[in-house]
Short mmCIF file of C-alpha atoms and ligand atoms in Angstrom, two decimals:
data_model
loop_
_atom_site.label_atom_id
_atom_site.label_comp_id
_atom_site.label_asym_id
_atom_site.label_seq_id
_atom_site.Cartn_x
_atom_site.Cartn_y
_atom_site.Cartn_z
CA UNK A 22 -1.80 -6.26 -38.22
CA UNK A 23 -3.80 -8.45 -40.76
CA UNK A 24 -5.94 -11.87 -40.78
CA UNK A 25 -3.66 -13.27 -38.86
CA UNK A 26 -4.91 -14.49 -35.88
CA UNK A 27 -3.34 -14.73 -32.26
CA UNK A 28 -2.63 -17.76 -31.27
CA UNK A 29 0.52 -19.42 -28.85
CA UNK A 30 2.02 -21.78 -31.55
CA UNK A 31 5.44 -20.21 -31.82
CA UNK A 32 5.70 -17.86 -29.64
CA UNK A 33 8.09 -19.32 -26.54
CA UNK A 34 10.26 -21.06 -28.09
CA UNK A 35 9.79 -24.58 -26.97
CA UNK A 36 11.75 -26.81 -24.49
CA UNK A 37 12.69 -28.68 -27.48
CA UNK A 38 13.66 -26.47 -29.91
CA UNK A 39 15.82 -25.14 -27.12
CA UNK A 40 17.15 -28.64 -26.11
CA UNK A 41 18.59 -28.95 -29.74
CA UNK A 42 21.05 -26.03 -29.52
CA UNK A 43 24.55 -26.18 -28.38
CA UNK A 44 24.35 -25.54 -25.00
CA UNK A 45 27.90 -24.22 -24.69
CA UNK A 46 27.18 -21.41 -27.98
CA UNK A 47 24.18 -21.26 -26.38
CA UNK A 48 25.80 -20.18 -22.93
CA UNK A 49 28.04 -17.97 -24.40
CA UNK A 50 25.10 -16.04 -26.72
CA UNK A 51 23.48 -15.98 -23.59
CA UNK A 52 26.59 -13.78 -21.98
CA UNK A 53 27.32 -11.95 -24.52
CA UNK A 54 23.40 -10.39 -24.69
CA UNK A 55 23.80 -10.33 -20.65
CA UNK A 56 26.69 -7.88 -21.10
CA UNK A 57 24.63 -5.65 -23.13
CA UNK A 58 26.68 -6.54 -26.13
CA UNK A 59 24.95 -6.59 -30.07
CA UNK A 60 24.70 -9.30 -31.94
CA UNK A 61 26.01 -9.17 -35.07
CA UNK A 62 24.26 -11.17 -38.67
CA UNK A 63 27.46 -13.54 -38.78
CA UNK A 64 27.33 -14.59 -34.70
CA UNK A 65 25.74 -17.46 -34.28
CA UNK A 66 22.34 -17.12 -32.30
CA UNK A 67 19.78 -19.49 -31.23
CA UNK A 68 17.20 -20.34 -34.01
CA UNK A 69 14.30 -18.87 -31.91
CA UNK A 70 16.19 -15.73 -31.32
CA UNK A 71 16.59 -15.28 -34.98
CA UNK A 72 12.71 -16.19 -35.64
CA UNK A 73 11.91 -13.44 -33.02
CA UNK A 74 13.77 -11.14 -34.77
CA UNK A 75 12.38 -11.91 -38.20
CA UNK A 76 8.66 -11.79 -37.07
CA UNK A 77 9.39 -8.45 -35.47
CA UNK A 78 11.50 -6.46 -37.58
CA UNK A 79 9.38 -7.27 -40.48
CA UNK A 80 6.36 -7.27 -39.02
CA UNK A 81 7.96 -3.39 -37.76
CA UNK A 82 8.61 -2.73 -41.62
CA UNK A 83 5.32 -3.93 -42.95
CA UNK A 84 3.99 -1.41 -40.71
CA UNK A 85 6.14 1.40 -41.99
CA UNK A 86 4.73 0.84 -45.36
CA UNK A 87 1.41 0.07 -45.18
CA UNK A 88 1.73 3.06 -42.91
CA UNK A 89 2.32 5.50 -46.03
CA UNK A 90 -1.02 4.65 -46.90
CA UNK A 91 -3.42 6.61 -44.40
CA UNK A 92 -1.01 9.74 -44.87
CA UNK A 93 -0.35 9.40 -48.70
CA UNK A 94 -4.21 9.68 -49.37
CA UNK A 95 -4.41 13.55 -48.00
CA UNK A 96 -1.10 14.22 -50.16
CA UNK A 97 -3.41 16.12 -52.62
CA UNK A 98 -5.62 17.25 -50.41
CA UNK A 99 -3.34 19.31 -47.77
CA UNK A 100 -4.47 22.69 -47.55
CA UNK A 101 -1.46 24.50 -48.26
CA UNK A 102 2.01 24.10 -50.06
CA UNK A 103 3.65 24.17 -46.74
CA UNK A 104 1.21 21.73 -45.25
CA UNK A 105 1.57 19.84 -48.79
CA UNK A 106 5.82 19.42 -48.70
CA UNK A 107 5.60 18.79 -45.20
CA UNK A 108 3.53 15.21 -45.81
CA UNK A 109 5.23 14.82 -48.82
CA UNK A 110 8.27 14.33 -46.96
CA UNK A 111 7.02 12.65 -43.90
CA UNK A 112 5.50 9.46 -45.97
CA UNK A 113 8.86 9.18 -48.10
CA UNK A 114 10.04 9.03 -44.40
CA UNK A 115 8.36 6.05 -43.98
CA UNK A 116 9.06 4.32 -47.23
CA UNK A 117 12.60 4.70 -46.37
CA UNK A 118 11.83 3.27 -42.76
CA UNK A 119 10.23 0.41 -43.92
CA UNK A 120 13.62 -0.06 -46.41
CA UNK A 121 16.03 -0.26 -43.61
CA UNK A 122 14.06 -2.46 -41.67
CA UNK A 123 13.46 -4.85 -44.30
CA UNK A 124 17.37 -4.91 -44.94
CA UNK A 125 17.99 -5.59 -41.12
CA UNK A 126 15.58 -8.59 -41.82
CA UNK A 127 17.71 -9.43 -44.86
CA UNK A 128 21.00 -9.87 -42.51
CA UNK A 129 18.86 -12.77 -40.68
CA UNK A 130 18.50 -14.78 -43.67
CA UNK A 131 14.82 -14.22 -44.82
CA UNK A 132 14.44 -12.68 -48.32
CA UNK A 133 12.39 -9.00 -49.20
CA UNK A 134 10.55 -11.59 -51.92
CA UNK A 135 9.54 -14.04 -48.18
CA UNK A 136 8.64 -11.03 -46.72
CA UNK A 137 6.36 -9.35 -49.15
CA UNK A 138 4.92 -12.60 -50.08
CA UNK A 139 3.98 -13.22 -46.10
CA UNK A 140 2.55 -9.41 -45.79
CA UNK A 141 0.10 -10.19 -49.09
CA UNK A 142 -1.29 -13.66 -47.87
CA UNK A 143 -2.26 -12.42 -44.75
CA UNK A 144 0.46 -14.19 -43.21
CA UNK A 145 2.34 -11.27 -41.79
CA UNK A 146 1.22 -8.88 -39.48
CA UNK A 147 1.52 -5.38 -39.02
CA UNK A 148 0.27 -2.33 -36.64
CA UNK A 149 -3.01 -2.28 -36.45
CA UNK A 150 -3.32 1.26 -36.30
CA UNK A 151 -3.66 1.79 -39.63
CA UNK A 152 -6.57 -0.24 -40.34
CA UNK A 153 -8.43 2.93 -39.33
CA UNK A 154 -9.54 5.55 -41.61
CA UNK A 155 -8.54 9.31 -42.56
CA UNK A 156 -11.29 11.24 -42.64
CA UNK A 157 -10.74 15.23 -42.17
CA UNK A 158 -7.46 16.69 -42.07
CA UNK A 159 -7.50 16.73 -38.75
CA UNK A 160 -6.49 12.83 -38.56
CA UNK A 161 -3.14 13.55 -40.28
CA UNK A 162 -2.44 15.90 -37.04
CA UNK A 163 -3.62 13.03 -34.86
CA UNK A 164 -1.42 10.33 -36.53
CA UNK A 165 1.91 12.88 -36.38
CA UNK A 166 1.16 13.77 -32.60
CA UNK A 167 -0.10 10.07 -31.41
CA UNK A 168 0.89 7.67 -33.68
CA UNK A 169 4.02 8.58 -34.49
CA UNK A 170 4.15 9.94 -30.72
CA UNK A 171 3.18 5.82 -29.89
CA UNK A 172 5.56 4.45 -32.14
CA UNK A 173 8.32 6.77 -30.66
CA UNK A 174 7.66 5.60 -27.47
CA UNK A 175 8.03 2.05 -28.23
CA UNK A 176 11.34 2.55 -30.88
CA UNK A 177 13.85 4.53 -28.17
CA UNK A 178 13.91 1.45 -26.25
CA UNK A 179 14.66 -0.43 -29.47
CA UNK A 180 17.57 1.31 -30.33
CA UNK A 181 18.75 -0.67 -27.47
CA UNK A 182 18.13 -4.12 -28.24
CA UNK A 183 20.23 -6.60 -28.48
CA UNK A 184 20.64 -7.28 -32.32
CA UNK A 185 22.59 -4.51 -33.99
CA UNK A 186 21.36 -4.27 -37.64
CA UNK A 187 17.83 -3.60 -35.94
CA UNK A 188 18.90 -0.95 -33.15
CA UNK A 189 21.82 0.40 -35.74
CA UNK A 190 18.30 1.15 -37.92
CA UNK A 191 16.58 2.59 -35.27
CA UNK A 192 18.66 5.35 -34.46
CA UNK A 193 18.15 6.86 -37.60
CA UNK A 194 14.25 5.95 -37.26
CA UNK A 195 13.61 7.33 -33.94
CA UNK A 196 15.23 10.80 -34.85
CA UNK A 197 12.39 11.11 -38.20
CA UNK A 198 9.81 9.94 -36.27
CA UNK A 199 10.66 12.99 -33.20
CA UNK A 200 9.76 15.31 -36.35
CA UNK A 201 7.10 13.36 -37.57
CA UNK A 202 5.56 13.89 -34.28
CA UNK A 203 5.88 17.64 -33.50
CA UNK A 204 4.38 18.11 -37.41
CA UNK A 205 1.43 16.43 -36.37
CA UNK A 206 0.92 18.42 -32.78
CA UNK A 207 1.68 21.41 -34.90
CA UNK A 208 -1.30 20.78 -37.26
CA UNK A 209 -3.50 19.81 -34.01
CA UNK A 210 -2.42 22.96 -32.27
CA UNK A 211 -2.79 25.18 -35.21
CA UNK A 212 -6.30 23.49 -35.49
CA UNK A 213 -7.31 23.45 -31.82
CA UNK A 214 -6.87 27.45 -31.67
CA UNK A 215 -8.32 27.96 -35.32
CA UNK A 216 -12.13 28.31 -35.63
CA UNK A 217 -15.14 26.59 -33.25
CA UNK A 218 -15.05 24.36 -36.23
CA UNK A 219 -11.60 23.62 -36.92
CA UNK A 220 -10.93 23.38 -33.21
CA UNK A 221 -14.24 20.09 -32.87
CA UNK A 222 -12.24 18.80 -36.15
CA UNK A 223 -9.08 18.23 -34.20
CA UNK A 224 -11.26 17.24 -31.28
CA UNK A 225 -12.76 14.34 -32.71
CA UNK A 226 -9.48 13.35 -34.33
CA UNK A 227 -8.67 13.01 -30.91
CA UNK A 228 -11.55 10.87 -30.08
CA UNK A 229 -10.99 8.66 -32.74
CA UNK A 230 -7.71 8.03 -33.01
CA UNK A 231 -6.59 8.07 -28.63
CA UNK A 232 -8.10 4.43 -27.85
CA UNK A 233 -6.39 2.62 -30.95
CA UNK A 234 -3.17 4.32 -30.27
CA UNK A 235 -2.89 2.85 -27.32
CA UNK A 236 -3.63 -0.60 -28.49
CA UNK A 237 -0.32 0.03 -30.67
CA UNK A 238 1.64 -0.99 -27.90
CA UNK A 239 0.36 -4.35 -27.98
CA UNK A 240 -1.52 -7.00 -25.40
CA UNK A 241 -1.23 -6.40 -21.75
CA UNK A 242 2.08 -8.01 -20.10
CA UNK A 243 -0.22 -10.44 -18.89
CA UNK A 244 -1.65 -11.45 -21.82
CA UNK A 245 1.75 -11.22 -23.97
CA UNK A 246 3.19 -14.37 -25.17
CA UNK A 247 6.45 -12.88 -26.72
CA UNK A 248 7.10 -10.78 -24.09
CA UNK A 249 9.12 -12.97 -21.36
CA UNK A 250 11.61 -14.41 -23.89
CA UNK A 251 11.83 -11.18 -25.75
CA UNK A 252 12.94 -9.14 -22.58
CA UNK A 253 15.55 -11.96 -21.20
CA UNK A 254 16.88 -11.52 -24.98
CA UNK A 255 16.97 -8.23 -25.23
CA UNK A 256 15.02 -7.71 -27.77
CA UNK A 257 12.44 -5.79 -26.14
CA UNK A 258 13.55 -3.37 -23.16
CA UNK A 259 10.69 -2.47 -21.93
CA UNK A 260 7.20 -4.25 -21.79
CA UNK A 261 4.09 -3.23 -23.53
CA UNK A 262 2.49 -1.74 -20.43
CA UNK A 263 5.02 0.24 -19.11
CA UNK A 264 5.15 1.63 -23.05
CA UNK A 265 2.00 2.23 -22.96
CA UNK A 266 1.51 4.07 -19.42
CA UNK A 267 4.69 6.41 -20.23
CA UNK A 268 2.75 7.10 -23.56
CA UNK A 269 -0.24 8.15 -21.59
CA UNK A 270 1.44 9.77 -19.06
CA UNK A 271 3.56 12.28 -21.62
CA UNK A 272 0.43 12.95 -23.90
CA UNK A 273 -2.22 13.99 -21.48
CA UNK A 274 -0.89 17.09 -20.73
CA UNK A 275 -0.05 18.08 -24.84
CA UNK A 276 -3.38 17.65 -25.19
CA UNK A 277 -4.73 19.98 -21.80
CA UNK A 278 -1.81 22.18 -22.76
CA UNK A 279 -3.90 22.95 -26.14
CA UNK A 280 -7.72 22.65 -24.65
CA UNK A 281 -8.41 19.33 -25.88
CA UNK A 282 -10.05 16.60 -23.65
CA UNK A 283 -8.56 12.67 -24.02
CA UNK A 284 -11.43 10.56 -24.09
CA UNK A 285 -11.45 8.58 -21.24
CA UNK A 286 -13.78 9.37 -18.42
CA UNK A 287 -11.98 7.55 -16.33
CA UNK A 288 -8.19 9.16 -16.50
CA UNK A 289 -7.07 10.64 -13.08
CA UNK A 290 -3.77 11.90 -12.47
CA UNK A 291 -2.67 9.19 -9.24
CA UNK A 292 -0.42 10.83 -7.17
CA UNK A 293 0.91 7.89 -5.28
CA UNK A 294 1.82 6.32 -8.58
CA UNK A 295 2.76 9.62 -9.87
CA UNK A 296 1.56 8.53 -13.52
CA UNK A 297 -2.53 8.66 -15.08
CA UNK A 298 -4.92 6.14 -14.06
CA UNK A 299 -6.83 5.07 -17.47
CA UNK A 300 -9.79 3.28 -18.03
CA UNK A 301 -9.93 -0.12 -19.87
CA UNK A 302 -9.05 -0.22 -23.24
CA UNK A 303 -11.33 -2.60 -25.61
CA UNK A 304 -9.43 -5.74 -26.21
CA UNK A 305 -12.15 -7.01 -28.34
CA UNK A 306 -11.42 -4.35 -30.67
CA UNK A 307 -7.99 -4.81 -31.15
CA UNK A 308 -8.01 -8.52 -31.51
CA UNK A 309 -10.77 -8.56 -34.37
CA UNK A 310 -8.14 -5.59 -35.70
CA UNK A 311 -5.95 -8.19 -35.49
CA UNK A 312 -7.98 -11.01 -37.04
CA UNK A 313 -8.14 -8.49 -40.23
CA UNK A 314 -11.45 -6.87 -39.21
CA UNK A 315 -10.07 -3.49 -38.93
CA UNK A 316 -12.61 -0.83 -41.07
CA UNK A 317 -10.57 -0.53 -44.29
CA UNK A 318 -8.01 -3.64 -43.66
CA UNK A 319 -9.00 -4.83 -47.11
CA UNK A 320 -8.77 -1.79 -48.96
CA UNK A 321 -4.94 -1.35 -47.30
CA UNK A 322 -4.24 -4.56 -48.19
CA UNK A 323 -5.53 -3.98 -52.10
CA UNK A 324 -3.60 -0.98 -52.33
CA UNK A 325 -0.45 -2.80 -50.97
CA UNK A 326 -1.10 -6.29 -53.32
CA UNK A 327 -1.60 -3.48 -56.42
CA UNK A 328 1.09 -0.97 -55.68
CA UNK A 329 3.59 -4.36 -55.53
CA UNK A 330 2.05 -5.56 -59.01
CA UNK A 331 2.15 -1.85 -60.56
CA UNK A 332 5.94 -1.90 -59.92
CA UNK A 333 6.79 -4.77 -61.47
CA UNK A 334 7.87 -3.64 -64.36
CA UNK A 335 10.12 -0.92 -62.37
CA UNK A 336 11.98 -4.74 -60.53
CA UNK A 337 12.22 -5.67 -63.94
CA UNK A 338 14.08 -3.02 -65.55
CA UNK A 339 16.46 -2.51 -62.24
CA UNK A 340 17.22 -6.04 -62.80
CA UNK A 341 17.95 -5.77 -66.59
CA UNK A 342 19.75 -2.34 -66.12
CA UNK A 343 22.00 -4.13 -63.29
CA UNK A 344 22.30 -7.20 -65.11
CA UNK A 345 23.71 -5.24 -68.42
CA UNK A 346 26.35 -3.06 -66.40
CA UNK A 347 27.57 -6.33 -64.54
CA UNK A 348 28.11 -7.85 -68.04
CA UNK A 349 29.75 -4.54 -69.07
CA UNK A 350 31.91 -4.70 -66.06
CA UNK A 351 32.73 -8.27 -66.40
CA UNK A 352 33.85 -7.48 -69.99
CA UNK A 353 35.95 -4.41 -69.09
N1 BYC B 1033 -0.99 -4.64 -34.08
O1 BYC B 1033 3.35 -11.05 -27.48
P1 BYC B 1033 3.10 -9.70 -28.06
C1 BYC B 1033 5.07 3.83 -37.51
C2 BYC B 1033 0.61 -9.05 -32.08
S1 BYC B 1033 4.95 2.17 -37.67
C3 BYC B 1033 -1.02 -5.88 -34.60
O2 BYC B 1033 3.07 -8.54 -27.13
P2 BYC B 1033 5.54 -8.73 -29.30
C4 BYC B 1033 4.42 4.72 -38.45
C5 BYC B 1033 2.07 -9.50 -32.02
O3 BYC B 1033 2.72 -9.34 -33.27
C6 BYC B 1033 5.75 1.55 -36.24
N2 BYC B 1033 -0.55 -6.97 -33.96
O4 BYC B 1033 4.12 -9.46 -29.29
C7 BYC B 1033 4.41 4.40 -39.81
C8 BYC B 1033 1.90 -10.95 -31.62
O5 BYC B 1033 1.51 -11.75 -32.73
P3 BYC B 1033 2.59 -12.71 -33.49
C9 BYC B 1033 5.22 0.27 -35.82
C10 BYC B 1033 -0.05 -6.77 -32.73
O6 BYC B 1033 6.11 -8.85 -30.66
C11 BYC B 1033 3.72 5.22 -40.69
C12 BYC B 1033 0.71 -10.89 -30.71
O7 BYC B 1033 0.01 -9.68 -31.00
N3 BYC B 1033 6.01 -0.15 -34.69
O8 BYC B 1033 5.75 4.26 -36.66
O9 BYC B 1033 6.38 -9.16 -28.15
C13 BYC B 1033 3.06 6.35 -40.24
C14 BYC B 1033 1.06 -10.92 -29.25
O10 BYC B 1033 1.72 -9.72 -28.86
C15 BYC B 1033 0.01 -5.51 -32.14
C16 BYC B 1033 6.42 -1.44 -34.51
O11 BYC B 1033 6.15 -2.29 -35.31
C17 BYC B 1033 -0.51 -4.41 -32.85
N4 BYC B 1033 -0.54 -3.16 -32.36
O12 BYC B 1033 5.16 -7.18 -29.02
C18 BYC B 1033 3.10 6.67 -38.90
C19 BYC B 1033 7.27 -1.69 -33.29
N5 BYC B 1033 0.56 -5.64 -30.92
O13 BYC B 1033 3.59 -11.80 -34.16
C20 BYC B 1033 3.78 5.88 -37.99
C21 BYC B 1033 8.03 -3.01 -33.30
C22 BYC B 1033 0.85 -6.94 -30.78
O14 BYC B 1033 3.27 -13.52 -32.45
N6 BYC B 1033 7.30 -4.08 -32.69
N7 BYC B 1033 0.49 -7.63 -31.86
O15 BYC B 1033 1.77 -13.49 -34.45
C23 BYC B 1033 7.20 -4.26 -31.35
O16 BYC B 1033 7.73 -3.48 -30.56
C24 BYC B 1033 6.46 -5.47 -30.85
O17 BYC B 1033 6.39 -6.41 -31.90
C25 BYC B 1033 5.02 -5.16 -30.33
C26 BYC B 1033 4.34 -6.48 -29.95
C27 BYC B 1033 5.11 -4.27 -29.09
C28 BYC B 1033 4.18 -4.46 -31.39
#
């Protein structure tokens, strides 16, 4: 995510704002999200609850489409036609993810103009995963086999939670991202049994791209301000931890399976727990990631603040083109 800094104004939603709702709505909202029923863009909701859902989904689309970026760049360089239509296909993937999420934000009341206008000032965030560079092919296998492997992890659950425009979304989402993931081992694997050189390229992919995959998840619980209220809403089903560990725990053995070591000196299979033990990820990393320091958060944001000013004249003419037919209509 960008420039935006953590911080806890916001994030519970406060005694206050939570004194000023209707207590008997509120009661039954309440119920209804206990029963594990949606909630639907006409029901009324708390104010908080819809504020949650706002920051998240479109934080969750921004990161779809600043997401094409990484990927988009190797378009032209993929090394065969195969390779080429494959990634062609994946990024218009998430285009069109980033489309349905910013119409489930729509339902809430917020506008795509609010949205885009938050993502370019900094004031949005998004994952900050891609604030990392692309530098050999090889890091288009990693971000199909961990990234989207991370992000699948963390979007089952969602399909789940308790708004239904948002989990209605990612149903469709989570069954892309399954291929977007097994395209991305695919390259690795083909890589990791190619040549002693193509095998140390999908090696250091590996290396570079393991630790800030799993900072995707987010915070520790601990350390999580949304969390609490996001999990008694159903919003999130699972916390970012528990993410995070089943993450670990399904992608160590892809990677022994094809002779490629996860970077961590300190992973050890814990028999008790039945799950990895993993060594300490670097917090200060991901909250200066955060903070916008990421290594090419500026240029992603560029792209982003150019690509939106390059289409303007594409808005335009949708506009004029719809505005003529509703006239023609109207007349007819
Ligand atoms: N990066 O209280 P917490 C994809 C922020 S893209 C940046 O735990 P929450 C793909 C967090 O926003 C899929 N910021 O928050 C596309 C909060 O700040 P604010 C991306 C992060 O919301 C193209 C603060 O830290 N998936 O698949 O309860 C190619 C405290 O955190 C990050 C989603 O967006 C981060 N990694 O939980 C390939 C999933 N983590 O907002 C692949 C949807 C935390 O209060 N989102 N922060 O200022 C979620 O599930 C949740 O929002 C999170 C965070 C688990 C990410």
């Amino acid at each position: 995510m960008y420039t935006t800094e953590l911080s806890d104004k916001n994030k519970k939603p406060s005694a206050a704002a939570m004194a000023n709702e209707d207590p008997v709505r509120l009661a039954a909202f309440e119920a209804r999200v206990a029963a594990d029923n949606f909630i639907e863009p006409k029901d009324w909701m708390p104010e908080a609850y819809r504020k949650t859902l706002i920051r998240q989904i479109s934080q969750h689309a921004h990161s779809e489409i600043v997401g094409m970026l990484p990927e988009g760049n190797w378009i032209t360089r993929a090394p065969s036609l195969r390779r080429k239509a494959v990634l062609l296909a994946k990024v218009q993937d998430e285009g069109g993810h980033g489309l349905y999420l910013y119409a489930a934000a729509e339902t809430l009341g917020t506008s795509r103009d609010e949205m885009i206008e938050a993502l370019h000032s900094g004031r949005a965030k998004y994952s900050t995963i891609f604030n990392y560079p692309t530098l050999t092919w090889a890091d288009i296998g990693a971000i199909g086999w961990l990234v989207d492997g991370a992000a699948i992890m963390n979007q089952v659950p969602l399909q789940r939670t308790s708004y239904g425009p948002y989990a209605r979304a990612m149903v469709r989402i989570c069954k892309e991202e399954s291929f977007h993931q097994r395209q991305g081992y695919e390259i690795t694997m083909t890589l990791a049994a190619g040549s002693p050189e193509q095998k140390r390229m999908a090696q250091d992919a590996l290396d570079r791209w393991w630790w800030p995959s799993l900072m995707m998840f987010g915070p520790p619980d601990d350390n999580s301000p949304n969390s609490a209220q996001s999990i008694r809403w159903r919003i999130k089903r699972e916390t970012n931890d528990q993410l995070r560990q089943r993450f670990v725990d399904v992608t160590v053995p892809q990677a022994e399976a094809i002779g490629l070591r996860v970077p961590d000196p300190a992973l050890k299979w814990n028999e008790a727990r039945e799950s990895y033990d993993f060594g300490e990820i670097d917090w200060e990393e991901f909250y200066a990631v955060v903070r916008g320091e990421g290594p090419v958060a500026k240029e992603r944001m560029n792209a982003r603040v150019k690509a939106w000013a390059d289409g303007a004249w594409v808005r335009e003419a949708a506009l004029a083109h719809a505005a003529k037919r509703n006239g023609r209509l109207a007349a007819e």
